[in-house]
Amino acid sequence: MPNTPHTPHITRRELLRSAVLIPAAGALAACATPAQAPATSAPAAAATSAANPFGVAADKPLEIWIFDGGFGQAYAKDIHQPLFATKYPKAQIKHNATKEITKVLQPRFAGGNPPDVIDNSGANFMDFGALAQDGQLQDLTPLLDAPTWDDPAMKVRDSIDPAVIEIGTYDGKFSVLGYVNYIYGIWYSKKAFDENGWAAPKTWDEFTALCETIKKSGKMAPFTYAGKFPQYLYEALLTMAAKIGGNEVLVNIDNLEDGAWTTEAMKESATRWAEVGAKYLMQGTAGLDHVQTQTAQNKYEVAMLPSGSWLENEQKDTTPADFAYQMFVVPDVTSSDKMPYGTLHTQPGENFIVPSKGANPQGGMEYLRAMLSKKAAGDFSELVRTVTVVKGAGEGRELSSGVKSASDAVAAAGANTVYFRWERWYAQLKDEAIAATGQLMSGGLTPDKYLERIQKKADELKNDSAIKKYKR
Amino acid sequence: MLRRRLFITSFLAAPVTLYLIYVIAPYVQAFYISMTDWRGVSAAPRFIGLENFQRLFSDGIFWKAVSHNALLLVLLPLITIVLSLFFAFLLNVGGKGVSGVRGSKFYRVVFFFPQVLAVAVVAVLFQQVFRPDDSGMLNGPLMALGLPSVGFLSDPSVAFWSVLGVMVWQAVGFYVVLFSAGLASIPGDMFEAAQIDGAGRFSLFFRITLPLLWDTVQVAWVYLGILALDVFAIVWVMTDQHGGPDFSTTVMAAEIYRNAFQYFRFGYASALGVIMFFFTIGFAILALRLSRRERIEY
């Protein structure tokens, strides 16, 4: 269950914890008050060299916090840290893991003693905008320009997916390292499709015809999504809008341009999905979460659902052995779609940061450099069945059916990939879009009203001087 | 005299100090933070005066939350008190003579049971009860009968009432016990005398039970009112999107949490907290004023 900010998989236990930890509202803010910034003693940096590009002090301890979600924490302890230790055996590594990044680490930022490396993921990740706005993020540009861990002739910059750099850049500084490549699509069981003679649709007409066939067959419901978390659906909706109207649809939305949500492409896409909501959803979809709907799919109660490439790993305990996950990309909608068939949404996730005010930011960057080595990334991929952002790290490794399908889709898409960042920049806009999308799919909002509503929130944010704005 | 004062002061010093540090100081800090644009990570927030409060009053979701709290403030005490009075009456004097209905001891335990469960447990439990597919305790039978499933938590026009229902379910048991205790202190001969005079159950309840229990009812009303104002966990844990769907169940405390820990707007969240502080104080003062009334001695 990789908790990307995009898909807040919230386990029952996490919820319980958050409920139990908040006894009194009044004391809430007070328990995390700003402290006086301690006088920061400039860390005595060792000399830099090709082998030690950041000047890491060999015996300086390194404190690491891992988000303990669907990927667990074993990868950090068993893969990344031993690798780091081969080079710095004297540096003591303090490994920590939590499901609640914010609760544990927010007070430490406010107190001026953050740790050195953080996997800032999960449902309760720390807001990147707030951290960037306050200068808490180490500029990782030196990391990009450093030689890779394996090959002194190659720069880290050239060894990773360029989208990582684009997406991890705040205010012109590369400060967030997405480690895993999430690939989004609509997922189905190859077995179920083969047995029933169904084929993955390439156009919207084929898609609705397939939904109709499945519905009539009575064998299972055609479509579902994580109804409690409608962001799973707006992901497909936005990708489709970008396909219809071109990438600038998403760029304008990210940049809070006037009327960015209410464009024709968005209307077309919202209308199509509202039709799915009205006709083809599995009963009760609106009240089910991601695991419940995914489990329904594993039980062959529903044919298709939108999700990301973490799905297979997340469901590994409930999926029948011969289920054979596959994904297809958002279908062609009109004959004049601006982006070709194959266009898909892929975006780096599982975000690592190095706090600028930590005790050992050099060590932190070096740790990230170790993580980005081919060996570390390849071992990671194999352990948690997923694709990292390190180019070629999956080569020669055995891929499972779903991961292979997703990787193939990326290869087929070539340069036709899209992404969006507004939901990470503006958490309030995200919540509004989530609420409104749920309403769109259950018929509570017409496509027009749906887009107007989100547009209104976007305008509100645009005019709110307390919220920092970002551009891409 | 001086010695006595010293004696009292020495005993009070420790608790008062603790109270100042752990209760008053955080409140004062919250007041200060509410006037900054603090985002939770900086060591030096910027002072912005009352801007947060201005923003708050034009925030639609804030008003939604307030209206939900207000609705709870009226309905939760009303429904809970009516139900628990009714049950307490049945359990204590509803049977033949001055005694409870048959099996009243058993019912008493059953009623109290929800009170024993932690709020978070109740919330998770009811998530399952309200499940929209055929595994739901309520929707399962409905769907077996061929009826459409009800979105108890997923339909914005129903979700709030589901939350209210769960809160009542959890609260009733405690007040049944409270009212039973109140009833037990009313001399039994009053009921007997009334019965001899020909009073039915109806007049027993309205002429004797209710007036003599009035003090207890007022206490219950104040408690339930405060419960309605600071409800948080049940909404946060049980409802979709923490106060959803579509903000249809959100309450002030949930908005404080959301703004602080999801939007990282600690200043704004503190402003919400300050508003809530005044709501609660206001309610408490009002409740104490209204409950000033002559006691009936018996």
PDB file of C-alpha atoms in Angstrom, chain B residues 26-293:
ATOM      1  CA  PRO B  26      -1.505  26.588  25.674  1.00  0.00           C
ATOM      2  CA  TYR B  27      -4.717  28.572  25.429  1.00  0.00           C
ATOM      3  CA  VAL B  28      -2.829  31.835  25.541  1.00  0.00           C
ATOM      4  CA  GLN B  29      -0.421  30.505  22.940  1.00  0.00           C
ATOM      5  CA  ALA B  30      -3.312  29.454  20.747  1.00  0.00           C
ATOM      6  CA  PHE B  31      -4.662  33.002  20.945  1.00  0.00           C
ATOM      7  CA  TYR B  32      -1.317  34.323  19.819  1.00  0.00           C
ATOM      8  CA  ILE B  33      -0.866  31.773  17.038  1.00  0.00           C
ATOM      9  CA  SER B  34      -4.336  32.584  15.739  1.00  0.00           C
ATOM     10  CA  MET B  35      -2.999  36.011  14.830  1.00  0.00           C
ATOM     11  CA  THR B  36      -0.057  34.723  12.803  1.00  0.00           C
ATOM     12  CA  ASP B  37       0.313  33.014   9.450  1.00  0.00           C
ATOM     13  CA  TRP B  38       2.264  30.177  11.059  1.00  0.00           C
ATOM     14  CA  ARG B  39       2.420  27.076   8.844  1.00  0.00           C
ATOM     15  CA  GLY B  40       3.696  24.786  11.516  1.00  0.00           C
ATOM     16  CA  VAL B  41       7.320  24.456  10.535  1.00  0.00           C
ATOM     17  CA  SER B  42       8.819  27.891  10.946  1.00  0.00           C
ATOM     18  CA  ALA B  43      10.421  29.086  14.150  1.00  0.00           C
ATOM     19  CA  ALA B  44       9.352  32.670  13.501  1.00  0.00           C
ATOM     20  CA  PRO B  45       5.737  33.104  12.368  1.00  0.00           C
ATOM     21  CA  ARG B  46       4.585  36.426  10.971  1.00  0.00           C
ATOM     22  CA  PHE B  47       2.022  38.460  12.901  1.00  0.00           C
ATOM     23  CA  ILE B  48      -1.011  39.270  10.765  1.00  0.00           C
ATOM     24  CA  GLY B  49      -3.564  40.539  13.263  1.00  0.00           C
ATOM     25  CA  LEU B  50      -7.139  39.460  12.739  1.00  0.00           C
ATOM     26  CA  GLU B  51      -6.738  38.377   9.124  1.00  0.00           C
ATOM     27  CA  ASN B  52      -7.373  34.724   9.948  1.00  0.00           C
ATOM     28  CA  PHE B  53     -10.678  35.604  11.557  1.00  0.00           C
ATOM     29  CA  GLN B  54     -11.758  37.614   8.538  1.00  0.00           C
ATOM     30  CA  ARG B  55     -10.891  34.713   6.286  1.00  0.00           C
ATOM     31  CA  LEU B  56     -12.730  32.356   8.560  1.00  0.00           C
ATOM     32  CA  PHE B  57     -15.984  34.241   8.459  1.00  0.00           C
ATOM     33  CA  SER B  58     -16.080  34.073   4.686  1.00  0.00           C
ATOM     34  CA  ASP B  59     -15.223  30.368   4.628  1.00  0.00           C
ATOM     35  CA  GLY B  60     -18.227  28.315   3.543  1.00  0.00           C
ATOM     36  CA  ILE B  61     -16.947  25.141   5.132  1.00  0.00           C
ATOM     37  CA  PHE B  62     -16.509  26.866   8.478  1.00  0.00           C
ATOM     38  CA  TRP B  63     -20.165  27.873   8.435  1.00  0.00           C
ATOM     39  CA  LYS B  64     -21.158  24.373   7.428  1.00  0.00           C
ATOM     40  CA  ALA B  65     -19.237  23.015  10.392  1.00  0.00           C
ATOM     41  CA  VAL B  66     -20.802  25.566  12.736  1.00  0.00           C
ATOM     42  CA  SER B  67     -24.280  24.732  11.503  1.00  0.00           C
ATOM     43  CA  HIS B  68     -23.659  21.031  12.094  1.00  0.00           C
ATOM     44  CA  ASN B  69     -22.452  21.745  15.612  1.00  0.00           C
ATOM     45  CA  ALA B  70     -25.497  23.926  16.203  1.00  0.00           C
ATOM     46  CA  LEU B  71     -27.841  21.246  14.931  1.00  0.00           C
ATOM     47  CA  LEU B  72     -26.156  18.705  17.176  1.00  0.00           C
ATOM     48  CA  LEU B  73     -26.382  21.125  20.086  1.00  0.00           C
ATOM     49  CA  VAL B  74     -30.162  21.127  19.756  1.00  0.00           C
ATOM     50  CA  LEU B  75     -30.883  17.597  18.646  1.00  0.00           C
ATOM     51  CA  LEU B  76     -28.364  15.478  20.509  1.00  0.00           C
ATOM     52  CA  PRO B  77     -29.464  16.522  24.028  1.00  0.00           C
ATOM     53  CA  LEU B  78     -33.117  16.515  23.060  1.00  0.00           C
ATOM     54  CA  ILE B  79     -33.232  13.043  21.554  1.00  0.00           C
ATOM     55  CA  THR B  80     -30.855  11.526  24.062  1.00  0.00           C
ATOM     56  CA  ILE B  81     -32.668  12.919  27.079  1.00  0.00           C
ATOM     57  CA  VAL B  82     -36.121  11.966  25.820  1.00  0.00           C
ATOM     58  CA  LEU B  83     -35.012   8.435  25.040  1.00  0.00           C
ATOM     59  CA  SER B  84     -33.069   7.900  28.232  1.00  0.00           C
ATOM     60  CA  LEU B  85     -35.827   9.343  30.389  1.00  0.00           C
ATOM     61  CA  PHE B  86     -38.259   6.997  28.728  1.00  0.00           C
ATOM     62  CA  PHE B  87     -36.010   3.993  29.209  1.00  0.00           C
ATOM     63  CA  ALA B  88     -35.095   4.929  32.775  1.00  0.00           C
ATOM     64  CA  PHE B  89     -38.745   5.293  33.609  1.00  0.00           C
ATOM     65  CA  LEU B  90     -39.546   1.889  32.138  1.00  0.00           C
ATOM     66  CA  LEU B  91     -36.622   0.296  33.916  1.00  0.00           C
ATOM     67  CA  ASN B  92     -37.558   1.712  37.297  1.00  0.00           C
ATOM     68  CA  VAL B  93     -41.255   2.397  37.603  1.00  0.00           C
ATOM     69  CA  GLY B  94     -42.677   1.236  34.293  1.00  0.00           C
ATOM     70  CA  GLY B  95     -43.711  -2.209  35.503  1.00  0.00           C
ATOM     71  CA  LYS B  96     -46.399  -3.300  37.905  1.00  0.00           C
ATOM     72  CA  GLY B  97     -46.463  -1.374  41.156  1.00  0.00           C
ATOM     73  CA  VAL B  98     -43.316   0.629  41.692  1.00  0.00           C
ATOM     74  CA  SER B  99     -40.884  -1.582  39.828  1.00  0.00           C
ATOM     75  CA  GLY B 100     -39.214  -1.851  36.457  1.00  0.00           C
ATOM     76  CA  VAL B 101     -40.427  -3.855  33.492  1.00  0.00           C
ATOM     77  CA  ARG B 102     -39.501  -7.529  33.425  1.00  0.00           C
ATOM     78  CA  GLY B 103     -35.792  -8.098  32.816  1.00  0.00           C
ATOM     79  CA  SER B 104     -34.903  -4.514  33.688  1.00  0.00           C
ATOM     80  CA  LYS B 105     -31.586  -5.518  35.252  1.00  0.00           C
ATOM     81  CA  PHE B 106     -30.548  -7.121  32.012  1.00  0.00           C
ATOM     82  CA  TYR B 107     -31.610  -4.127  29.957  1.00  0.00           C
ATOM     83  CA  ARG B 108     -29.669  -1.814  32.200  1.00  0.00           C
ATOM     84  CA  VAL B 109     -26.453  -3.625  31.298  1.00  0.00           C
ATOM     85  CA  VAL B 110     -27.363  -3.699  27.633  1.00  0.00           C
ATOM     86  CA  PHE B 111     -28.078   0.020  27.573  1.00  0.00           C
ATOM     87  CA  PHE B 112     -24.817   0.823  29.277  1.00  0.00           C
ATOM     88  CA  PHE B 113     -22.751  -1.332  26.986  1.00  0.00           C
ATOM     89  CA  PRO B 114     -22.065   1.276  24.226  1.00  0.00           C
ATOM     90  CA  GLN B 115     -20.688   3.595  26.878  1.00  0.00           C
ATOM     91  CA  VAL B 116     -17.901   1.127  27.612  1.00  0.00           C
ATOM     92  CA  LEU B 117     -16.585   1.143  24.060  1.00  0.00           C
ATOM     93  CA  ALA B 118     -14.022   3.702  22.978  1.00  0.00           C
ATOM     94  CA  VAL B 119     -15.321   6.250  20.496  1.00  0.00           C
ATOM     95  CA  ALA B 120     -12.907   5.057  17.843  1.00  0.00           C
ATOM     96  CA  VAL B 121     -14.158   1.490  18.248  1.00  0.00           C
ATOM     97  CA  VAL B 122     -17.737   2.644  17.904  1.00  0.00           C
ATOM     98  CA  ALA B 123     -16.855   4.574  14.772  1.00  0.00           C
ATOM     99  CA  VAL B 124     -15.159   1.639  13.090  1.00  0.00           C
ATOM    100  CA  LEU B 125     -17.967  -0.670  14.179  1.00  0.00           C
ATOM    101  CA  PHE B 126     -20.576   1.554  12.581  1.00  0.00           C
ATOM    102  CA  GLN B 127     -18.559   1.924   9.423  1.00  0.00           C
ATOM    103  CA  GLN B 128     -19.194  -1.778   9.000  1.00  0.00           C
ATOM    104  CA  VAL B 129     -22.822  -1.564  10.104  1.00  0.00           C
ATOM    105  CA  PHE B 130     -23.395   1.160   7.507  1.00  0.00           C
ATOM    106  CA  ARG B 131     -21.451  -0.538   4.706  1.00  0.00           C
ATOM    107  CA  PRO B 132     -23.213   0.078   1.401  1.00  0.00           C
ATOM    108  CA  ASP B 133     -22.872  -3.436  -0.037  1.00  0.00           C
ATOM    109  CA  ASP B 134     -24.472  -6.698   1.058  1.00  0.00           C
ATOM    110  CA  SER B 135     -21.910  -7.151   3.840  1.00  0.00           C
ATOM    111  CA  GLY B 136     -23.436  -4.208   5.675  1.00  0.00           C
ATOM    112  CA  MET B 137     -25.575  -5.081   8.679  1.00  0.00           C
ATOM    113  CA  LEU B 138     -28.311  -2.693   7.611  1.00  0.00           C
ATOM    114  CA  ASN B 139     -27.939  -2.859   3.852  1.00  0.00           C
ATOM    115  CA  GLY B 140     -27.529  -6.643   3.716  1.00  0.00           C
ATOM    116  CA  PRO B 141     -31.151  -7.370   4.654  1.00  0.00           C
ATOM    117  CA  LEU B 142     -32.390  -4.495   2.496  1.00  0.00           C
ATOM    118  CA  MET B 143     -30.585  -5.849  -0.527  1.00  0.00           C
ATOM    119  CA  ALA B 144     -31.717  -9.408   0.228  1.00  0.00           C
ATOM    120  CA  LEU B 145     -35.269  -8.066  -0.017  1.00  0.00           C
ATOM    121  CA  GLY B 146     -34.433  -6.554  -3.369  1.00  0.00           C
ATOM    122  CA  LEU B 147     -34.452  -2.986  -2.077  1.00  0.00           C
ATOM    123  CA  PRO B 148     -31.762  -0.521  -3.133  1.00  0.00           C
ATOM    124  CA  SER B 149     -28.973  -0.018  -0.630  1.00  0.00           C
ATOM    125  CA  VAL B 150     -28.960   3.166   1.419  1.00  0.00           C
ATOM    126  CA  GLY B 151     -25.785   5.243   1.465  1.00  0.00           C
ATOM    127  CA  PHE B 152     -25.835   5.780   5.214  1.00  0.00           C
ATOM    128  CA  LEU B 153     -22.381   7.326   5.118  1.00  0.00           C
ATOM    129  CA  SER B 154     -21.982   7.936   1.395  1.00  0.00           C
ATOM    130  CA  ASP B 155     -25.133   9.929   0.666  1.00  0.00           C
ATOM    131  CA  PRO B 156     -24.595  13.525   1.772  1.00  0.00           C
ATOM    132  CA  SER B 157     -28.254  13.952   2.651  1.00  0.00           C
ATOM    133  CA  VAL B 158     -28.224  10.938   4.977  1.00  0.00           C
ATOM    134  CA  ALA B 159     -24.713  10.914   6.445  1.00  0.00           C
ATOM    135  CA  PHE B 160     -25.279  13.590   9.089  1.00  0.00           C
ATOM    136  CA  TRP B 161     -28.278  11.718  10.480  1.00  0.00           C
ATOM    137  CA  SER B 162     -26.252   8.532  10.638  1.00  0.00           C
ATOM    138  CA  VAL B 163     -23.651  10.342  12.713  1.00  0.00           C
ATOM    139  CA  LEU B 164     -26.324  11.764  14.999  1.00  0.00           C
ATOM    140  CA  GLY B 165     -27.819   8.289  15.357  1.00  0.00           C
ATOM    141  CA  VAL B 166     -24.515   6.794  16.424  1.00  0.00           C
ATOM    142  CA  MET B 167     -23.890   9.598  18.924  1.00  0.00           C
ATOM    143  CA  VAL B 168     -27.324   9.072  20.461  1.00  0.00           C
ATOM    144  CA  TRP B 169     -26.774   5.319  20.512  1.00  0.00           C
ATOM    145  CA  GLN B 170     -23.583   5.802  22.422  1.00  0.00           C
ATOM    146  CA  ALA B 171     -24.842   8.399  24.857  1.00  0.00           C
ATOM    147  CA  VAL B 172     -28.233   6.977  25.833  1.00  0.00           C
ATOM    148  CA  GLY B 173     -26.900   4.239  28.118  1.00  0.00           C
ATOM    149  CA  PHE B 174     -25.041   6.600  30.376  1.00  0.00           C
ATOM    150  CA  TYR B 175     -28.051   8.849  30.861  1.00  0.00           C
ATOM    151  CA  VAL B 176     -30.323   5.887  31.505  1.00  0.00           C
ATOM    152  CA  VAL B 177     -28.043   5.039  34.404  1.00  0.00           C
ATOM    153  CA  LEU B 178     -27.875   8.658  35.531  1.00  0.00           C
ATOM    154  CA  PHE B 179     -31.635   9.061  35.479  1.00  0.00           C
ATOM    155  CA  SER B 180     -32.108   5.698  37.142  1.00  0.00           C
ATOM    156  CA  ALA B 181     -29.931   6.906  39.995  1.00  0.00           C
ATOM    157  CA  GLY B 182     -32.031  10.061  40.144  1.00  0.00           C
ATOM    158  CA  LEU B 183     -35.201   8.014  40.223  1.00  0.00           C
ATOM    159  CA  ALA B 184     -33.861   5.771  42.934  1.00  0.00           C
ATOM    160  CA  SER B 185     -33.482   8.770  45.201  1.00  0.00           C
ATOM    161  CA  ILE B 186     -37.148   9.676  44.795  1.00  0.00           C
ATOM    162  CA  PRO B 187     -39.006   8.047  47.672  1.00  0.00           C
ATOM    163  CA  GLY B 188     -41.052   5.107  46.423  1.00  0.00           C
ATOM    164  CA  ASP B 189     -44.087   6.100  48.485  1.00  0.00           C
ATOM    165  CA  MET B 190     -44.578   9.141  46.264  1.00  0.00           C
ATOM    166  CA  PHE B 191     -45.236   6.840  43.331  1.00  0.00           C
ATOM    167  CA  GLU B 192     -47.329   4.520  45.473  1.00  0.00           C
ATOM    168  CA  ALA B 193     -49.402   7.372  46.779  1.00  0.00           C
ATOM    169  CA  ALA B 194     -49.939   8.647  43.281  1.00  0.00           C
ATOM    170  CA  GLN B 195     -50.903   5.206  42.049  1.00  0.00           C
ATOM    171  CA  ILE B 196     -53.404   4.825  44.880  1.00  0.00           C
ATOM    172  CA  ASP B 197     -54.834   8.160  43.822  1.00  0.00           C
ATOM    173  CA  GLY B 198     -55.361   6.607  40.415  1.00  0.00           C
ATOM    174  CA  ALA B 199     -52.472   8.062  38.420  1.00  0.00           C
ATOM    175  CA  GLY B 200     -51.622   6.172  35.247  1.00  0.00           C
ATOM    176  CA  ARG B 201     -48.148   5.744  33.860  1.00  0.00           C
ATOM    177  CA  PHE B 202     -48.543   8.894  31.836  1.00  0.00           C
ATOM    178  CA  SER B 203     -49.227  11.142  34.792  1.00  0.00           C
ATOM    179  CA  LEU B 204     -46.693   9.265  36.912  1.00  0.00           C
ATOM    180  CA  PHE B 205     -44.105  10.305  34.382  1.00  0.00           C
ATOM    181  CA  PHE B 206     -45.131  13.883  33.749  1.00  0.00           C
ATOM    182  CA  ARG B 207     -46.418  14.821  37.187  1.00  0.00           C
ATOM    183  CA  ILE B 208     -43.849  13.114  39.368  1.00  0.00           C
ATOM    184  CA  THR B 209     -40.840  11.680  37.595  1.00  0.00           C
ATOM    185  CA  LEU B 210     -39.976  14.562  35.323  1.00  0.00           C
ATOM    186  CA  PRO B 211     -40.341  17.411  37.866  1.00  0.00           C
ATOM    187  CA  LEU B 212     -38.358  15.531  40.467  1.00  0.00           C
ATOM    188  CA  LEU B 213     -35.645  14.676  37.985  1.00  0.00           C
ATOM    189  CA  TRP B 214     -35.381  18.178  36.582  1.00  0.00           C
ATOM    190  CA  ASP B 215     -31.992  18.881  38.164  1.00  0.00           C
ATOM    191  CA  THR B 216     -30.507  15.745  36.704  1.00  0.00           C
ATOM    192  CA  VAL B 217     -31.978  16.527  33.311  1.00  0.00           C
ATOM    193  CA  GLN B 218     -30.281  19.908  33.374  1.00  0.00           C
ATOM    194  CA  VAL B 219     -26.943  18.364  34.172  1.00  0.00           C
ATOM    195  CA  ALA B 220     -27.471  15.954  31.308  1.00  0.00           C
ATOM    196  CA  TRP B 221     -28.317  18.821  29.001  1.00  0.00           C
ATOM    197  CA  VAL B 222     -25.103  20.684  29.805  1.00  0.00           C
ATOM    198  CA  TYR B 223     -22.971  17.564  29.362  1.00  0.00           C
ATOM    199  CA  LEU B 224     -24.599  16.641  26.087  1.00  0.00           C
ATOM    200  CA  GLY B 225     -24.311  20.206  24.861  1.00  0.00           C
ATOM    201  CA  ILE B 226     -20.578  20.171  25.428  1.00  0.00           C
ATOM    202  CA  LEU B 227     -20.380  16.773  23.740  1.00  0.00           C
ATOM    203  CA  ALA B 228     -22.183  18.275  20.748  1.00  0.00           C
ATOM    204  CA  LEU B 229     -19.775  21.208  20.589  1.00  0.00           C
ATOM    205  CA  ASP B 230     -16.528  19.309  20.739  1.00  0.00           C
ATOM    206  CA  VAL B 231     -17.484  16.189  18.784  1.00  0.00           C
ATOM    207  CA  PHE B 232     -14.495  15.084  16.788  1.00  0.00           C
ATOM    208  CA  ALA B 233     -13.397  11.460  16.819  1.00  0.00           C
ATOM    209  CA  ILE B 234     -16.648   9.915  15.691  1.00  0.00           C
ATOM    210  CA  VAL B 235     -16.821  12.210  12.668  1.00  0.00           C
ATOM    211  CA  TRP B 236     -13.153  11.973  11.844  1.00  0.00           C
ATOM    212  CA  VAL B 237     -12.952   8.203  12.028  1.00  0.00           C
ATOM    213  CA  MET B 238     -16.339   7.120  10.792  1.00  0.00           C
ATOM    214  CA  THR B 239     -17.212   9.410   7.918  1.00  0.00           C
ATOM    215  CA  ASP B 240     -15.754   9.358   4.424  1.00  0.00           C
ATOM    216  CA  GLN B 241     -13.185  12.053   3.743  1.00  0.00           C
ATOM    217  CA  HIS B 242     -13.217  13.013   7.455  1.00  0.00           C
ATOM    218  CA  GLY B 243     -16.421  15.000   7.639  1.00  0.00           C
ATOM    219  CA  GLY B 244     -17.692  14.128   4.199  1.00  0.00           C
ATOM    220  CA  PRO B 245     -18.952  13.096   1.804  1.00  0.00           C
ATOM    221  CA  ASP B 246     -18.868  16.607   0.475  1.00  0.00           C
ATOM    222  CA  PHE B 247     -18.374  18.125   3.957  1.00  0.00           C
ATOM    223  CA  SER B 248     -21.892  17.016   4.884  1.00  0.00           C
ATOM    224  CA  THR B 249     -20.895  15.871   8.368  1.00  0.00           C
ATOM    225  CA  THR B 250     -17.978  18.092   9.214  1.00  0.00           C
ATOM    226  CA  VAL B 251     -17.760  19.834  12.583  1.00  0.00           C
ATOM    227  CA  MET B 252     -15.577  22.582  14.013  1.00  0.00           C
ATOM    228  CA  ALA B 253     -13.056  20.286  15.669  1.00  0.00           C
ATOM    229  CA  ALA B 254     -12.608  18.353  12.440  1.00  0.00           C
ATOM    230  CA  GLU B 255     -11.926  21.582  10.567  1.00  0.00           C
ATOM    231  CA  ILE B 256      -9.333  22.547  13.166  1.00  0.00           C
ATOM    232  CA  TYR B 257      -7.597  19.242  12.635  1.00  0.00           C
ATOM    233  CA  ARG B 258      -7.854  19.440   8.861  1.00  0.00           C
ATOM    234  CA  ASN B 259      -6.453  22.955   8.692  1.00  0.00           C
ATOM    235  CA  ALA B 260      -3.656  22.249  11.127  1.00  0.00           C
ATOM    236  CA  PHE B 261      -2.455  18.848  10.040  1.00  0.00           C
ATOM    237  CA  GLN B 262      -3.536  18.588   6.428  1.00  0.00           C
ATOM    238  CA  TYR B 263      -3.350  22.143   5.136  1.00  0.00           C
ATOM    239  CA  PHE B 264      -0.590  23.149   7.538  1.00  0.00           C
ATOM    240  CA  ARG B 265      -2.405  26.349   8.343  1.00  0.00           C
ATOM    241  CA  PHE B 266      -1.750  26.367  12.063  1.00  0.00           C
ATOM    242  CA  GLY B 267      -2.559  30.037  12.441  1.00  0.00           C
ATOM    243  CA  TYR B 268      -5.907  29.582  10.788  1.00  0.00           C
ATOM    244  CA  ALA B 269      -6.605  26.417  12.770  1.00  0.00           C
ATOM    245  CA  SER B 270      -5.846  28.276  15.986  1.00  0.00           C
ATOM    246  CA  ALA B 271      -8.286  30.982  14.968  1.00  0.00           C
ATOM    247  CA  LEU B 272     -10.906  28.265  14.592  1.00  0.00           C
ATOM    248  CA  GLY B 273      -9.922  26.945  18.003  1.00  0.00           C
ATOM    249  CA  VAL B 274     -10.337  30.384  19.529  1.00  0.00           C
ATOM    250  CA  ILE B 275     -13.809  30.695  18.019  1.00  0.00           C
ATOM    251  CA  MET B 276     -14.714  27.293  19.360  1.00  0.00           C
ATOM    252  CA  PHE B 277     -13.400  28.292  22.773  1.00  0.00           C
ATOM    253  CA  PHE B 278     -15.815  31.215  22.843  1.00  0.00           C
ATOM    254  CA  PHE B 279     -18.699  29.066  21.653  1.00  0.00           C
ATOM    255  CA  THR B 280     -18.092  26.588  24.440  1.00  0.00           C
ATOM    256  CA  ILE B 281     -17.631  29.227  27.141  1.00  0.00           C
ATOM    257  CA  GLY B 282     -20.745  30.986  25.902  1.00  0.00           C
ATOM    258  CA  PHE B 283     -22.741  27.808  26.036  1.00  0.00           C
ATOM    259  CA  ALA B 284     -21.511  26.959  29.523  1.00  0.00           C
ATOM    260  CA  ILE B 285     -22.409  30.415  30.879  1.00  0.00           C
ATOM    261  CA  LEU B 286     -25.809  30.276  29.258  1.00  0.00           C
ATOM    262  CA  ALA B 287     -26.472  26.803  30.565  1.00  0.00           C
ATOM    263  CA  LEU B 288     -25.506  27.732  34.096  1.00  0.00           C
ATOM    264  CA  ARG B 289     -27.707  30.841  33.971  1.00  0.00           C
ATOM    265  CA  LEU B 290     -30.712  28.967  32.720  1.00  0.00           C
ATOM    266  CA  SER B 291     -30.365  26.185  35.219  1.00  0.00           C
ATOM    267  CA  ARG B 292     -30.577  28.447  38.248  1.00  0.00           C
ATOM    268  CA  ARG B 293     -33.826  27.317  39.749  1.00  0.00           C
TER     269      ARG B 293
END
